[in-house]
Amino acid sequence: MFTPGPLSTAPLVRQALLKEYGSREPKFLEIVKGIRTNVLKVGGFSSDFDVVIMQGSGTMAVEAVVSTVVPKNGKILTICDGAYGKRIFEMTKVHQIPAVKLEFGEEDAIDIKKVEECLMSNEGITHLSVIHSETTTGKINDVGKLAKMIAKLPANKRPSIIVDAMSSFGGVDIDFQNEIDYLITSANKCIEGVPGFGLVIARKEAMKKSAGNARTLSLDFISQWKSMEETGQFRYTPPTHVLVGFSTALDLLQEEGGVKKRMERYKNNQKMLLEGMGMLGFKTLLDPSLQGHIITSFLYPEHKNWNWEKFYNKLYDRGFVLYPGKLTNKDCFRIGTIGALNKNNFTALLKTISEVKQEMGF
């Protein structure tokens, strides 16, 4: 699967899923404890932070944070430069959380100066949300630069920063650990596990201040944190098999050489993809300065014989799964370069795309 998650996983991860545990047995609780400890290490976070595991999709973990940490008298600035930033803004509407929406183009960089102006001109903004890897396009946002700007603002204009690092954590360098309060990711992205839970890496002091703000029961991640701290257990049924598989995925990440080596493999995957697709006549959406190495958007060819559905199905029938586009203003498809993939997989993909291209006559 050449997708940004769910993605291709290693045989050892899939094998680990076959082991059954009860949700309260000591061995399983040790696995959960190990996950929480190792995730902090992967991200380079200090002991000022802790990891809270939330059952469900990555989006549910994001909503858990948004609906729990913003106080009743608070307000959140949501930076929207793609579908996932807009999704956070939708969450604020559902939970009736006061919000300011700051939009940037899907193909544009976040203008740090405009963010600063928005924070200075709006009263009462307590939190700010931003997407690190916007998989709508494949863009990587400079969260480090944004966080450093915010750190220099007057205290009453300095919001708590929430980072959606869903598709970047474990596969992209993170250099903003000290400036943020919350980072959210999920099991089925760069750690190369399978879907079933999200992870919130949060500053302990920020979590303590957020107690009592929850607008839901099951998504109250502060109560989840307290339960994990006091008993080591989840409040409600955890995805046991998925957690065991994820623990194995963390081990494999370390065996590979950590985030640096995994990122190197992903970058090599993408370099090979870009060169091969370019030779086949496909054009990328983003300027290279904005392009991340997680997923790449390719513009539809301008040819009368091009048809996305036929192209997709022909590749699918040969065992290759691509990703449709998610842009609002341009027709694209996407190819992911993360997961248990290497140069052999991309050699096979590019060869097959060339064959399908000839068959379709474009």
Short mmCIF file of C-alpha atoms in Angstrom, two decimals:
data_model
loop_
_atom_site.label_atom_id
_atom_site.label_comp_id
_atom_site.label_asym_id
_atom_site.label_seq_id
_atom_site.Cartn_x
_atom_site.Cartn_y
_atom_site.Cartn_z
CA MET A 1 0.00 0.00 0.00
CA PHE A 2 1.41 3.36 -1.06
CA THR A 3 -0.81 5.27 1.31
CA PRO A 4 -0.20 7.59 4.31
CA GLY A 5 -1.89 5.29 6.83
CA PRO A 6 -3.23 2.71 7.15
CA LEU A 7 -0.04 1.58 5.46
CA SER A 8 2.12 -1.43 4.73
CA THR A 9 3.39 -3.06 7.91
CA ALA A 10 6.21 -5.48 8.66
CA PRO A 11 5.43 -9.21 8.99
CA LEU A 12 6.60 -9.15 12.62
CA VAL A 13 4.01 -6.47 13.43
CA ARG A 14 1.22 -8.48 11.83
CA GLN A 15 2.42 -11.60 13.62
CA ALA A 16 2.32 -9.79 16.97
CA LEU A 17 -1.38 -9.05 16.43
CA LEU A 18 -2.13 -12.75 16.83
CA LYS A 19 -1.13 -12.76 20.50
CA GLU A 20 -4.16 -12.38 22.78
CA TYR A 21 -4.11 -10.58 26.12
CA GLY A 22 -6.71 -9.59 28.65
CA SER A 23 -6.92 -5.83 29.10
CA ARG A 24 -6.10 -6.00 32.81
CA GLU A 25 -3.47 -8.72 32.95
CA PRO A 26 -0.02 -7.65 34.20
CA LYS A 27 1.86 -8.57 31.02
CA PHE A 28 -0.41 -6.38 28.90
CA LEU A 29 -0.14 -3.47 31.34
CA GLU A 30 3.66 -3.73 31.10
CA ILE A 31 3.36 -3.47 27.30
CA VAL A 32 1.24 -0.32 27.64
CA LYS A 33 3.72 1.19 30.10
CA GLY A 34 6.57 0.44 27.71
CA ILE A 35 4.73 2.11 24.82
CA ARG A 36 4.22 5.29 26.82
CA THR A 37 7.88 5.41 27.83
CA ASN A 38 9.25 4.63 24.38
CA VAL A 39 7.04 7.10 22.53
CA LEU A 40 8.50 9.93 24.63
CA LYS A 41 11.99 8.74 23.70
CA VAL A 42 11.14 8.54 19.99
CA GLY A 43 10.00 12.16 20.02
CA GLY A 44 12.85 13.43 22.18
CA PHE A 45 10.47 14.76 24.82
CA SER A 46 11.58 15.47 28.38
CA SER A 47 10.06 14.15 31.60
CA ASP A 48 7.88 17.28 31.66
CA PHE A 49 5.66 15.41 29.19
CA ASP A 50 3.61 12.26 29.36
CA VAL A 51 1.86 10.02 26.83
CA VAL A 52 -1.87 9.35 26.88
CA ILE A 53 -3.23 6.60 24.64
CA MET A 54 -6.74 7.17 23.29
CA GLN A 55 -8.77 4.38 21.69
CA GLY A 56 -10.08 5.09 18.19
CA SER A 57 -8.78 6.91 15.13
CA GLY A 58 -6.22 9.69 15.08
CA THR A 59 -9.01 12.20 14.50
CA MET A 60 -10.66 11.03 17.71
CA ALA A 61 -7.43 11.76 19.58
CA VAL A 62 -7.32 15.25 18.07
CA GLU A 63 -10.92 15.84 19.09
CA ALA A 64 -10.12 14.52 22.57
CA VAL A 65 -7.52 17.25 22.96
CA VAL A 66 -9.52 20.07 21.38
CA SER A 67 -12.68 19.28 23.36
CA THR A 68 -10.81 18.83 26.65
CA VAL A 69 -8.09 21.45 26.93
CA VAL A 70 -9.83 24.66 25.87
CA PRO A 71 -11.53 26.12 28.98
CA LYS A 72 -15.12 27.31 28.99
CA ASN A 73 -13.96 30.91 28.73
CA GLY A 74 -11.17 30.10 26.27
CA LYS A 75 -10.76 30.51 22.52
CA ILE A 76 -8.72 28.63 19.94
CA LEU A 77 -7.01 29.89 16.79
CA THR A 78 -7.14 27.16 14.15
CA ILE A 79 -4.64 27.42 11.31
CA CYS A 80 -6.27 25.90 8.24
CA ASP A 81 -4.14 25.17 5.18
CA GLY A 82 -5.77 21.90 4.15
CA ALA A 83 -8.49 19.41 5.02
CA TYR A 84 -7.08 18.46 8.41
CA GLY A 85 -6.80 22.00 9.73
CA LYS A 86 -10.38 22.58 8.60
CA ARG A 87 -11.42 19.41 10.40
CA ILE A 88 -10.21 20.87 13.70
CA PHE A 89 -12.28 23.99 13.05
CA GLU A 90 -15.31 21.75 12.48
CA MET A 91 -14.67 20.19 15.89
CA THR A 92 -14.81 23.60 17.54
CA LYS A 93 -18.21 24.24 15.98
CA VAL A 94 -19.62 20.90 17.16
CA HIS A 95 -18.41 21.52 20.73
CA GLN A 96 -19.39 25.22 20.59
CA ILE A 97 -15.85 26.31 21.38
CA PRO A 98 -15.11 29.95 20.45
CA ALA A 99 -12.65 29.83 17.56
CA VAL A 100 -10.83 32.03 15.08
CA LYS A 101 -10.14 30.46 11.69
CA LEU A 102 -6.99 31.60 9.90
CA GLU A 103 -6.80 30.21 6.37
CA PHE A 104 -3.88 29.79 4.01
CA GLY A 105 -3.80 28.28 0.53
CA GLU A 106 -3.39 24.54 0.20
CA GLU A 107 -0.24 25.11 -1.86
CA ASP A 108 1.15 27.95 0.27
CA ALA A 109 3.38 28.19 3.32
CA ILE A 110 1.90 29.42 6.58
CA ASP A 111 2.64 33.15 6.85
CA ILE A 112 4.10 33.47 10.36
CA LYS A 113 3.62 37.25 10.34
CA LYS A 114 -0.10 36.87 9.67
CA VAL A 115 -0.39 34.40 12.55
CA GLU A 116 1.34 36.91 14.82
CA GLU A 117 -0.99 39.70 13.67
CA CYS A 118 -4.02 37.50 14.28
CA LEU A 119 -2.88 36.65 17.81
CA MET A 120 -2.15 40.28 18.65
CA SER A 121 -5.43 41.62 17.25
CA ASN A 122 -7.75 39.03 18.82
CA GLU A 123 -8.56 39.03 22.52
CA GLY A 124 -8.77 35.91 24.64
CA ILE A 125 -7.03 33.32 22.43
CA THR A 126 -5.83 30.62 24.81
CA HIS A 127 -4.91 27.87 22.34
CA LEU A 128 -3.62 27.49 18.79
CA SER A 129 -3.81 24.41 16.56
CA VAL A 130 -1.59 23.67 13.57
CA ILE A 131 -0.95 20.68 11.31
CA HIS A 132 2.67 19.57 11.01
CA SER A 133 2.37 17.32 7.94
CA GLU A 134 -0.74 18.34 5.97
CA THR A 135 -1.46 15.13 4.09
CA THR A 136 -4.03 16.89 1.92
CA THR A 137 -1.07 17.94 -0.22
CA GLY A 138 2.07 16.47 1.36
CA LYS A 139 3.20 19.82 2.73
CA ILE A 140 5.35 20.06 5.86
CA ASN A 141 4.65 23.20 7.91
CA ASP A 142 7.46 24.93 9.78
CA VAL A 143 6.02 24.46 13.26
CA GLY A 144 9.39 25.21 14.84
CA LYS A 145 9.47 28.70 13.34
CA LEU A 146 5.85 29.28 14.36
CA ALA A 147 6.49 28.12 17.93
CA LYS A 148 9.55 30.34 18.30
CA MET A 149 7.53 33.38 17.20
CA ILE A 150 4.82 32.59 19.74
CA ALA A 151 7.39 32.15 22.52
CA LYS A 152 8.45 35.79 22.04
CA LEU A 153 4.93 37.22 22.39
CA PRO A 154 3.68 38.90 25.58
CA ALA A 155 2.40 36.33 28.09
CA ASN A 156 -1.24 37.35 27.59
CA LYS A 157 -0.90 36.79 23.82
CA ARG A 158 0.95 33.49 24.03
CA PRO A 159 -1.42 30.55 23.38
CA SER A 160 -0.93 26.93 24.29
CA ILE A 161 0.13 25.14 21.09
CA ILE A 162 -1.61 21.98 19.84
CA VAL A 163 0.26 20.18 17.03
CA ASP A 164 -1.41 17.57 14.84
CA ALA A 165 1.64 15.47 13.93
CA MET A 166 -0.47 12.56 12.77
CA SER A 167 1.56 11.60 9.72
CA SER A 168 4.94 13.03 10.73
CA PHE A 169 5.77 11.71 14.20
CA GLY A 170 8.45 9.04 13.93
CA GLY A 171 9.36 9.94 10.36
CA VAL A 172 10.17 13.66 10.44
CA ASP A 173 12.59 15.61 12.62
CA ILE A 174 10.79 17.41 15.45
CA ASP A 175 12.61 20.49 16.75
CA PHE A 176 9.84 22.20 18.67
CA GLN A 177 9.34 19.95 21.70
CA ASN A 178 10.07 22.66 24.26
CA GLU A 179 7.68 25.24 22.78
CA ILE A 180 4.46 23.21 22.56
CA ASP A 181 2.02 21.68 25.02
CA TYR A 182 0.29 18.97 22.96
CA LEU A 183 1.33 16.74 20.06
CA ILE A 184 -1.05 14.17 18.59
CA THR A 185 -0.22 11.20 16.40
CA SER A 186 -1.62 7.74 15.71
CA ALA A 187 -0.59 4.10 15.62
CA ASN A 188 -0.83 3.62 11.87
CA LYS A 189 1.55 6.23 10.48
CA CYS A 190 5.35 6.54 10.70
CA ILE A 191 5.72 4.14 13.63
CA GLU A 192 4.22 1.59 11.18
CA GLY A 193 1.59 0.00 13.39
CA VAL A 194 -2.04 -0.70 12.50
CA PRO A 195 -5.12 1.49 13.15
CA GLY A 196 -6.87 1.47 16.49
CA PHE A 197 -5.62 4.25 18.74
CA GLY A 198 -4.13 7.73 18.86
CA LEU A 199 -1.38 9.08 21.08
CA VAL A 200 -1.34 12.42 22.87
CA ILE A 201 2.05 13.66 24.04
CA ALA A 202 1.23 16.41 26.50
CA ARG A 203 2.96 18.66 28.99
CA LYS A 204 2.00 17.50 32.48
CA GLU A 205 1.43 21.01 33.83
CA ALA A 206 -0.85 21.84 30.91
CA MET A 207 -2.88 18.68 31.53
CA LYS A 208 -3.27 19.50 35.21
CA LYS A 209 -4.62 22.94 34.31
CA SER A 210 -7.08 21.36 31.85
CA ALA A 211 -8.78 19.10 34.39
CA GLY A 212 -12.52 19.73 34.45
CA ASN A 213 -12.73 21.25 30.96
CA ALA A 214 -13.93 18.11 29.15
CA ARG A 215 -17.03 18.37 26.99
CA THR A 216 -17.34 14.59 26.53
CA LEU A 217 -16.97 11.49 28.67
CA SER A 218 -15.16 8.97 26.48
CA LEU A 219 -12.87 11.59 24.88
CA ASP A 220 -11.82 13.14 28.19
CA PHE A 221 -8.13 12.41 27.81
CA ILE A 222 -7.25 14.07 31.13
CA SER A 223 -9.36 11.46 32.93
CA GLN A 224 -7.70 8.81 30.75
CA TRP A 225 -4.29 10.12 31.83
CA LYS A 226 -5.26 10.01 35.49
CA SER A 227 -6.48 6.43 35.11
CA MET A 228 -3.24 5.39 33.43
CA GLU A 229 -1.17 7.10 36.11
CA GLU A 230 -3.13 5.65 39.02
CA THR A 231 -3.87 2.12 37.78
CA GLY A 232 -1.91 1.67 34.54
CA GLN A 233 -5.22 0.81 32.89
CA PHE A 234 -7.61 2.28 30.34
CA ARG A 235 -10.98 3.55 31.49
CA TYR A 236 -12.73 1.59 28.73
CA THR A 237 -11.83 -1.41 26.57
CA PRO A 238 -8.49 -0.89 24.81
CA PRO A 239 -7.53 -2.35 21.40
CA THR A 240 -5.27 -4.99 22.93
CA HIS A 241 -4.07 -6.63 19.71
CA VAL A 242 -3.28 -3.27 18.12
CA LEU A 243 -1.26 -2.15 21.13
CA VAL A 244 0.81 -5.33 21.12
CA GLY A 245 1.51 -4.85 17.42
CA PHE A 246 2.47 -1.23 18.04
CA SER A 247 4.93 -2.27 20.74
CA THR A 248 6.63 -4.50 18.18
CA ALA A 249 6.60 -1.63 15.66
CA LEU A 250 8.42 0.57 18.19
CA ASP A 251 11.05 -2.15 18.62
CA LEU A 252 11.53 -2.31 14.85
CA LEU A 253 11.92 1.47 14.68
CA GLN A 254 14.79 1.29 17.14
CA GLU A 255 16.36 -1.66 15.29
CA GLU A 256 16.27 0.38 12.09
CA GLY A 257 18.28 3.13 13.79
CA GLY A 258 15.56 5.40 15.14
CA VAL A 259 13.81 8.34 13.51
CA LYS A 260 16.94 9.49 11.66
CA LYS A 261 17.35 6.22 9.76
CA ARG A 262 13.64 5.80 9.12
CA MET A 263 13.45 9.32 7.77
CA GLU A 264 16.40 8.54 5.53
CA ARG A 265 14.57 5.52 4.08
CA TYR A 266 11.41 7.55 3.53
CA LYS A 267 13.39 10.31 1.80
CA ASN A 268 15.10 7.78 -0.44
CA ASN A 269 11.69 6.30 -1.28
CA GLN A 270 10.40 9.71 -2.26
CA LYS A 271 13.48 10.66 -4.25
CA MET A 272 13.10 7.50 -6.30
CA LEU A 273 9.37 8.16 -6.73
CA LEU A 274 9.85 11.77 -7.88
CA GLU A 275 12.54 10.83 -10.39
CA GLY A 276 10.53 7.93 -11.78
CA MET A 277 7.22 9.77 -12.00
CA GLY A 278 8.97 12.74 -13.60
CA MET A 279 10.41 10.47 -16.29
CA LEU A 280 6.88 9.17 -16.92
CA GLY A 281 5.60 12.72 -17.43
CA PHE A 282 3.76 13.26 -14.15
CA LYS A 283 3.98 16.66 -12.45
CA THR A 284 3.91 17.36 -8.71
CA LEU A 285 1.56 19.84 -7.08
CA LEU A 286 3.80 21.53 -4.52
CA ASP A 287 6.84 23.73 -4.76
CA PRO A 288 9.86 21.63 -3.65
CA SER A 289 10.45 24.02 -0.72
CA LEU A 290 7.13 22.93 0.83
CA GLN A 291 7.13 19.26 -0.16
CA GLY A 292 7.51 16.74 2.64
CA HIS A 293 8.67 13.15 2.27
CA ILE A 294 5.52 11.53 3.69
CA ILE A 295 3.16 11.74 0.73
CA THR A 296 3.29 13.44 -2.67
CA SER A 297 0.44 14.90 -4.71
CA PHE A 298 0.59 14.45 -8.48
CA LEU A 299 -1.53 16.48 -10.87
CA TYR A 300 -3.87 14.62 -13.21
CA PRO A 301 -2.30 14.39 -16.70
CA GLU A 302 -3.93 16.69 -19.24
CA HIS A 303 -4.74 13.97 -21.75
CA LYS A 304 -8.03 12.77 -23.20
CA ASN A 305 -7.26 9.15 -22.28
CA TRP A 306 -6.56 9.90 -18.62
CA ASN A 307 -9.10 8.51 -16.18
CA TRP A 308 -8.33 8.26 -12.46
CA GLU A 309 -10.73 5.41 -11.76
CA LYS A 310 -9.30 3.25 -14.55
CA PHE A 311 -5.74 4.11 -13.55
CA TYR A 312 -6.42 3.30 -9.90
CA ASN A 313 -8.22 0.04 -10.64
CA LYS A 314 -5.57 -1.23 -13.04
CA LEU A 315 -2.90 -0.66 -10.40
CA TYR A 316 -5.09 -2.09 -7.65
CA ASP A 317 -5.66 -5.27 -9.66
CA ARG A 318 -1.89 -5.67 -9.86
CA GLY A 319 -1.49 -5.24 -6.10
CA PHE A 320 -0.64 -1.54 -5.81
CA VAL A 321 -2.86 0.79 -3.76
CA LEU A 322 -2.61 4.55 -4.31
CA TYR A 323 -4.52 7.39 -2.64
CA PRO A 324 -7.07 9.72 -4.25
CA GLY A 325 -6.68 13.49 -4.02
CA LYS A 326 -8.25 15.68 -1.35
CA LEU A 327 -7.71 19.16 -2.77
CA THR A 328 -10.57 21.59 -3.20
CA ASN A 329 -9.27 23.36 -6.31
CA LYS A 330 -7.15 20.92 -8.34
CA ASP A 331 -7.44 17.32 -9.49
CA CYS A 332 -4.66 15.23 -7.99
CA PHE A 333 -3.82 11.78 -6.75
CA ARG A 334 -1.36 10.96 -4.00
CA ILE A 335 1.37 8.39 -3.43
CA GLY A 336 2.68 7.72 0.06
CA THR A 337 6.32 6.94 0.76
CA ILE A 338 5.98 5.77 4.37
CA GLY A 339 5.31 2.33 5.79
CA ALA A 340 7.32 -0.88 5.40
CA LEU A 341 8.43 0.06 1.88
CA ASN A 342 11.84 0.24 0.24
CA LYS A 343 13.44 0.78 -3.18
CA ASN A 344 12.31 -2.64 -4.42
CA ASN A 345 8.67 -1.68 -3.81
CA PHE A 346 9.08 1.59 -5.69
CA THR A 347 10.91 -0.08 -8.57
CA ALA A 348 7.94 -2.41 -8.95
CA LEU A 349 5.41 0.43 -8.61
CA LEU A 350 7.07 2.62 -11.22
CA LYS A 351 7.40 -0.28 -13.66
CA THR A 352 3.70 -1.06 -13.25
CA ILE A 353 2.64 2.58 -13.63
CA SER A 354 4.63 2.70 -16.88
CA GLU A 355 2.81 -0.41 -18.12
CA VAL A 356 -0.61 0.97 -17.14
CA LYS A 357 0.21 4.29 -18.78
CA GLN A 358 0.98 2.50 -22.06
CA GLU A 359 -2.20 0.42 -21.81
CA MET A 360 -4.34 3.52 -21.29
CA GLY A 361 -2.54 5.47 -24.00
CA PHE A 362 -1.72 8.71 -22.25
#
